[in-house]
Coordinates of C-alpha atoms and ligand atoms in Angstrom, one line a residue:
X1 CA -12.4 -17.4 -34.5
X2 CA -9.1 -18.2 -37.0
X3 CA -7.4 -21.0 -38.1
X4 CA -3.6 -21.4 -37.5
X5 CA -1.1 -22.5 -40.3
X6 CA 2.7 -23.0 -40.3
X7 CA 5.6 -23.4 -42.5
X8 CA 9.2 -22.9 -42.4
X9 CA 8.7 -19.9 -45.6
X10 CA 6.7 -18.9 -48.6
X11 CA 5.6 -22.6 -49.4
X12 CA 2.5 -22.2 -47.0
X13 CA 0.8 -19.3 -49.0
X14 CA 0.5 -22.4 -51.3
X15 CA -2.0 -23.8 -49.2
X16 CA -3.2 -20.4 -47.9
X17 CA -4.4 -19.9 -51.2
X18 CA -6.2 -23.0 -51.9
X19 CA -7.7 -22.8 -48.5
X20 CA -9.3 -19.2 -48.7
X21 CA -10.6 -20.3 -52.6
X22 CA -12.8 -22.5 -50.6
X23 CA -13.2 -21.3 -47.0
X24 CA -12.8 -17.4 -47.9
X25 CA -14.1 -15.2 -45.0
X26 CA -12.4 -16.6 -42.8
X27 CA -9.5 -15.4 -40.5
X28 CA -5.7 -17.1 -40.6
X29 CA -3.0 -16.4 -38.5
X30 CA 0.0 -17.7 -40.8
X31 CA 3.9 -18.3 -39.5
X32 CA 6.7 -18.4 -41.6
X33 CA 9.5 -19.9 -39.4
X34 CA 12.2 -17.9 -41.8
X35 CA 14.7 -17.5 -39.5
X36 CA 15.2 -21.6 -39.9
X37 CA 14.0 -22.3 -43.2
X38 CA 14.7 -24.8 -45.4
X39 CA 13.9 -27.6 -42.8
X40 CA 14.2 -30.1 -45.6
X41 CA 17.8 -30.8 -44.7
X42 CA 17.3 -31.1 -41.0
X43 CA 17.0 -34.1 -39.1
X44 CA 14.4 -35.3 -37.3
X45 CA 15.1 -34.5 -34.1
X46 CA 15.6 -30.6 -34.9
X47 CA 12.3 -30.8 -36.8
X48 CA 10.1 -32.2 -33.6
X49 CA 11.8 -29.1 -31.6
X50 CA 10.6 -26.9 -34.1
X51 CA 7.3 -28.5 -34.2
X52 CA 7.1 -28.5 -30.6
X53 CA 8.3 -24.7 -30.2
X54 CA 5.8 -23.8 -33.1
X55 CA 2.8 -25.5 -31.6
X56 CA 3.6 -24.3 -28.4
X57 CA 3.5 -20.7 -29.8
X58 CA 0.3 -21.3 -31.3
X59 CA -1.6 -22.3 -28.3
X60 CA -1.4 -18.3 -27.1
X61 CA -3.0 -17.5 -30.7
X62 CA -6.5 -18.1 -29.9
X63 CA -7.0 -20.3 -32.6
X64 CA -10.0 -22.9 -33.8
X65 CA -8.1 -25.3 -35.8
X66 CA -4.6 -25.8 -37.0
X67 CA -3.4 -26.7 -40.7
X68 CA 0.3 -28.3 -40.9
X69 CA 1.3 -26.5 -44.2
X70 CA 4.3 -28.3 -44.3
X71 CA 5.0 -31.9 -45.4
X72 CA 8.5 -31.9 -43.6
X73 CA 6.9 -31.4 -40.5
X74 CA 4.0 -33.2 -41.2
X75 CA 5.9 -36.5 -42.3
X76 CA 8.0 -36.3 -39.4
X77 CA 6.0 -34.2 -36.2
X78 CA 2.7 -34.2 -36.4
X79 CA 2.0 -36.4 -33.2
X80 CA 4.0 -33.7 -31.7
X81 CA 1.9 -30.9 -32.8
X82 CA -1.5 -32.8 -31.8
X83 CA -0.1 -33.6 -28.5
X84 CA 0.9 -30.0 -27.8
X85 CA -2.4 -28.5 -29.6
X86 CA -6.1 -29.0 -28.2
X87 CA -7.8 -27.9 -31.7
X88 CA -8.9 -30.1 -34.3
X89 CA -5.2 -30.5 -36.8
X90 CA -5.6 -31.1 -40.1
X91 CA -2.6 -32.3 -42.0
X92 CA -1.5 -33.0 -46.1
X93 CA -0.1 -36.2 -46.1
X94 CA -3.4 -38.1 -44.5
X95 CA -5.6 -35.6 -46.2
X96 CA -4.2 -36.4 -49.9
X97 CA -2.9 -40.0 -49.5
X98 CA -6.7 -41.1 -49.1
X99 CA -7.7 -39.6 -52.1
X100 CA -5.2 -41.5 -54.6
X101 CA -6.9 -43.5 -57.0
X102 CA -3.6 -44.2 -59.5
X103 CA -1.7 -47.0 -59.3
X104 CA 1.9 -46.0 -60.4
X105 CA 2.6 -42.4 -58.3
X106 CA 5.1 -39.9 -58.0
X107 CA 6.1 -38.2 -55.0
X108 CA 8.5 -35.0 -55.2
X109 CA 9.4 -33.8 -51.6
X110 CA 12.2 -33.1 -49.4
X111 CA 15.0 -35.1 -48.4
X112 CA 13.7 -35.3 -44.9
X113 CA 10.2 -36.2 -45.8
X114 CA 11.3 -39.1 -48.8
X115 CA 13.7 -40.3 -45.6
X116 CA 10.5 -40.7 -43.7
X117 CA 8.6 -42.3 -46.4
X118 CA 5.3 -41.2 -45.2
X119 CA 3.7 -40.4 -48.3
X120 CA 4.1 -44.3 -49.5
X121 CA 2.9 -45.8 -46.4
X122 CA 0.1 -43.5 -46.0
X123 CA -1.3 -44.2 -49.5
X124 CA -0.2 -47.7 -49.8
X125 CA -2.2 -48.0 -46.6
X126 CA -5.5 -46.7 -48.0
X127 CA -4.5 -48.0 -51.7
X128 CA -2.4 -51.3 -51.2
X129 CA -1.6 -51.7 -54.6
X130 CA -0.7 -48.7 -55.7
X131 CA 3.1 -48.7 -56.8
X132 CA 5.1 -45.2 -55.1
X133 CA 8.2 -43.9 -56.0
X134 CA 9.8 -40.6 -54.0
X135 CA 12.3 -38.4 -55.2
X136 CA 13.9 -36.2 -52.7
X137 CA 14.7 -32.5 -54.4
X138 CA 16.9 -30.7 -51.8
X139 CA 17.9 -27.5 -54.3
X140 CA 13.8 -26.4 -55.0
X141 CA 13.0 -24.2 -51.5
X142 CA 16.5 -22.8 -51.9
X143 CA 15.4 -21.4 -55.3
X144 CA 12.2 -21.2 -54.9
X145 CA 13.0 -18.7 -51.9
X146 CA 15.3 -16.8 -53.9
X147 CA 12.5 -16.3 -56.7
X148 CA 14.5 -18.1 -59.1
X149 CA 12.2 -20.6 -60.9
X150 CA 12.5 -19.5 -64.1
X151 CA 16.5 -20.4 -64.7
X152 CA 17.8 -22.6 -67.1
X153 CA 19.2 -24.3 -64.0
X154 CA 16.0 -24.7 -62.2
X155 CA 14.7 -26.5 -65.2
X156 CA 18.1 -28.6 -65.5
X157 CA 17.4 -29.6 -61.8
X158 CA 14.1 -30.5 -62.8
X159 CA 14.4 -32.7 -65.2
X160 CA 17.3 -34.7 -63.3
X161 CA 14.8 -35.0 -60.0
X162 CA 11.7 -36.5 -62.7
X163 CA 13.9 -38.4 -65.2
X164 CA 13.4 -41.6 -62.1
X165 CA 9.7 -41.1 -62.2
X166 CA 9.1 -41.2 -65.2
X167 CA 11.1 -43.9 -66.3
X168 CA 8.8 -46.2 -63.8
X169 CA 5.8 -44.3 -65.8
X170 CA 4.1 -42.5 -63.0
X171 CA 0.5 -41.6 -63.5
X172 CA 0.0 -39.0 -61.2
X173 CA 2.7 -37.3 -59.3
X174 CA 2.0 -35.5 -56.0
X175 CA 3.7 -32.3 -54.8
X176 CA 5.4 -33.5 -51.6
X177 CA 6.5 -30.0 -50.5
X178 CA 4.1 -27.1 -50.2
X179 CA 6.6 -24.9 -52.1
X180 CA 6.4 -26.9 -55.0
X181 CA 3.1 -25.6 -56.2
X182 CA 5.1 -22.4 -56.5
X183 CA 7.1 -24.0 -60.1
X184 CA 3.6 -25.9 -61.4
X185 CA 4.0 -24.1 -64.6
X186 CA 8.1 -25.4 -64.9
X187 CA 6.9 -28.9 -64.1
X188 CA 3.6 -29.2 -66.3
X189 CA 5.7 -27.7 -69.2
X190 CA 8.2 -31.1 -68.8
X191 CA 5.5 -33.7 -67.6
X192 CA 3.4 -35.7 -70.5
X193 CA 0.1 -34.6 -70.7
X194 CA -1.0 -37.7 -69.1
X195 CA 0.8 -37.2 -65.9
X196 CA -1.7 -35.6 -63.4
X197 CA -0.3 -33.3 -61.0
X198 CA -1.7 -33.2 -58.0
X199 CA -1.4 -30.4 -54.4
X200 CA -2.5 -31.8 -51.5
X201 CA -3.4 -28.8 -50.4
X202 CA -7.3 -29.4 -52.0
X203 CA -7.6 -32.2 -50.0
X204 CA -6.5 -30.1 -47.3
X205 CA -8.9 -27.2 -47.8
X206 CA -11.5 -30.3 -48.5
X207 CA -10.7 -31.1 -44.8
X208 CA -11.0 -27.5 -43.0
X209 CA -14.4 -27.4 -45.1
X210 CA -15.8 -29.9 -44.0
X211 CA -15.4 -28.8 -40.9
X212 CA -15.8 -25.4 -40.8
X213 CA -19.6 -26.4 -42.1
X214 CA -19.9 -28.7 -39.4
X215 CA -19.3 -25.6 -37.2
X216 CA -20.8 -23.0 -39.4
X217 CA -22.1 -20.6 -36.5
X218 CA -18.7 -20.1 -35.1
X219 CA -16.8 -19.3 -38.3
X220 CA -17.1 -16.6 -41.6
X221 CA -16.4 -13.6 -39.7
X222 CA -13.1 -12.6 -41.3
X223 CA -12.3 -10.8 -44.3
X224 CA -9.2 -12.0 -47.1
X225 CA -6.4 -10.7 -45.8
X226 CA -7.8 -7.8 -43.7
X227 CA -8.1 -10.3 -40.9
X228 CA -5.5 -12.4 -41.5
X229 CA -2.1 -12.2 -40.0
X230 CA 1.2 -13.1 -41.3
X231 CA 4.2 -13.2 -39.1
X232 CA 7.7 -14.8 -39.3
X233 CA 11.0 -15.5 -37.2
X234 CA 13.1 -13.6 -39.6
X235 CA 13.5 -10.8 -42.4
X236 CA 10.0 -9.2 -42.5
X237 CA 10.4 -7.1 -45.8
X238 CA 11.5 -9.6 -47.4
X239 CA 8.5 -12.2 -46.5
X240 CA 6.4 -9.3 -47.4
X241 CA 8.2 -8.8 -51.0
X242 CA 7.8 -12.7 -51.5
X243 CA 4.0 -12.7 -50.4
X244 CA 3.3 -10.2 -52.9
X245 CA 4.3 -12.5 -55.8
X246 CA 1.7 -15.0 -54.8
X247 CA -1.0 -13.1 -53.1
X248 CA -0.7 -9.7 -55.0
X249 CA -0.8 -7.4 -51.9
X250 CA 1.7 -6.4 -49.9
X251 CA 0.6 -8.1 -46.3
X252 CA 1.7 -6.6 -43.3
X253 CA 3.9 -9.2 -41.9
X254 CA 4.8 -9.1 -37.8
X255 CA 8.6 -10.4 -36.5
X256 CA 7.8 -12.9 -33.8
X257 CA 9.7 -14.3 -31.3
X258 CA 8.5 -17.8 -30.4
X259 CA 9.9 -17.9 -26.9
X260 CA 7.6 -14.9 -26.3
X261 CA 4.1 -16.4 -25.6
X262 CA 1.2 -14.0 -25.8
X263 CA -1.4 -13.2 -28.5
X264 CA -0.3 -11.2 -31.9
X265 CA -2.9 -8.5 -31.7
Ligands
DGL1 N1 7.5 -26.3 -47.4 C1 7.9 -27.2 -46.5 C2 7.5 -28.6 -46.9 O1 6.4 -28.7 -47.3 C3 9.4 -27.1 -46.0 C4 10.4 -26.9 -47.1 C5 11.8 -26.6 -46.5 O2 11.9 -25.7 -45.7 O3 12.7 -27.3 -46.8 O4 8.2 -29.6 -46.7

């Protein structure tokens, strides 16, 4: 049994490593779509082919649930992916926005999820007077990608995509992208103290928790890493290089074609 998960890069191992903290033992099969990546630039249409080519891939993988790692796809796809999937999907946007208690928040994403605004309807639906304010921050996956986050010009870009937020005196800001998580020490070290930052990808792992206990007999088979798989649509090596940074093993990451359905063994 193994849970599927999705992004267009690195920003995914974000929420792969929140969701083993809690659910460890269990086995992922992770895609990277890095032959596309960023997708934060793309329109919408682009992104529901891509959601539709992924999910469509994933059905072969003999999978038990599905996590959308991704907020671009999740803001603009996810009815896509749940019509083309017959798991259970679990998604970041619906999984965080429900949990927002503040009343002036922050929302850091990409271009093509602020355009979408799903992160203020979402919590403005479960929160109605809570005041949101998104900032769209197309140079961070470029960087983040490239490993550059600790430039003076990554901390430059920084403060230019906060200085709106907190001017309207946010009181939690929530990391819109799942590569994000990957510069939480170059955003805590310019945020007040006050401002809390917040990864959807708890909620998230709250989520598959939840339900893996509901079906505990099927799941806790796997082993970290040993029984996960990692593939992408592009530039193995290098996924594997980047993985290291965040996981601290080399995983043994397959090239997939997504056009060729079938199970990676
Ligand atoms: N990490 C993804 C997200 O959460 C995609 C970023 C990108 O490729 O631009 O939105």
């Amino acid at each position: 049994m193994r849970i599927g998960l999705f992004d267009s890069g690195v920003g995914g191992l974000t929420v792969f490593k929140k969701v083993v903290e809690l659910c460890p033992n269990t086995s992922f099969i992770y895609l990277a779509d890095t032959a596309r990546l960023p997708y934060g630039e793309k329109t919408s249409n682009e992104i529901r082919q891509i959601a539709e080519e992924i999910s469509s891939w994933f059905r072969y993988q003999s999978i038990d649930g599905f996590l959308v790692a991704c907020n671009t796809t999740n803001a603009i796809a996810l009815d896509v992916i749940k019509n083309t999937l017959d798991v259970p999907v679990f998604d970041l946007i619906e999984s965080v926005s429900s949990t927002i208690k503040s009343s002036r928040v922050g929302v850091l994403a990409t271009s093509s999820t602020v355009k979408t605004k799903a992160y203020t309807n979402a919590i403005v639906n479960s929160n109605p007077a809570a005041f949101v304010i998104e900032q769209s921050c197309p140079e961070f996956v470029p960087m983040i990608e490239m490993d550059d986050i600790n430039s003076t010009m990554i901390t430059d870009i920084a403060i230019g995509y906060l200085k709106p937020l907190l001017k309207q005196k946010i009181e939690s800001l929530i990391l819109g992208c799942s590569h994000y998580p990957l510069i939480t020490p170059l955003l805590t070290e310019l945020l007040p103290s006050s401002v809390k930052l917040i990864d959807p990808a708890e909620a998230l792992s709250l989520q598959l928790k939840l339900f893996m206990d509901s079906r505990k007999s099927n799941f806790g088979k796997g082993k970290f890493l040993v029984d996960s798989k990692f593939c992408v649509t592009a530039d193995p090596k290098n996924f594997s290089i980047r993985a290291k940074h965040w996981l601290n093993v080399f995983p043994e990451v397959n090239l997939v074609s997504l056009q060729k359905k079938g199970c990676v063994s």
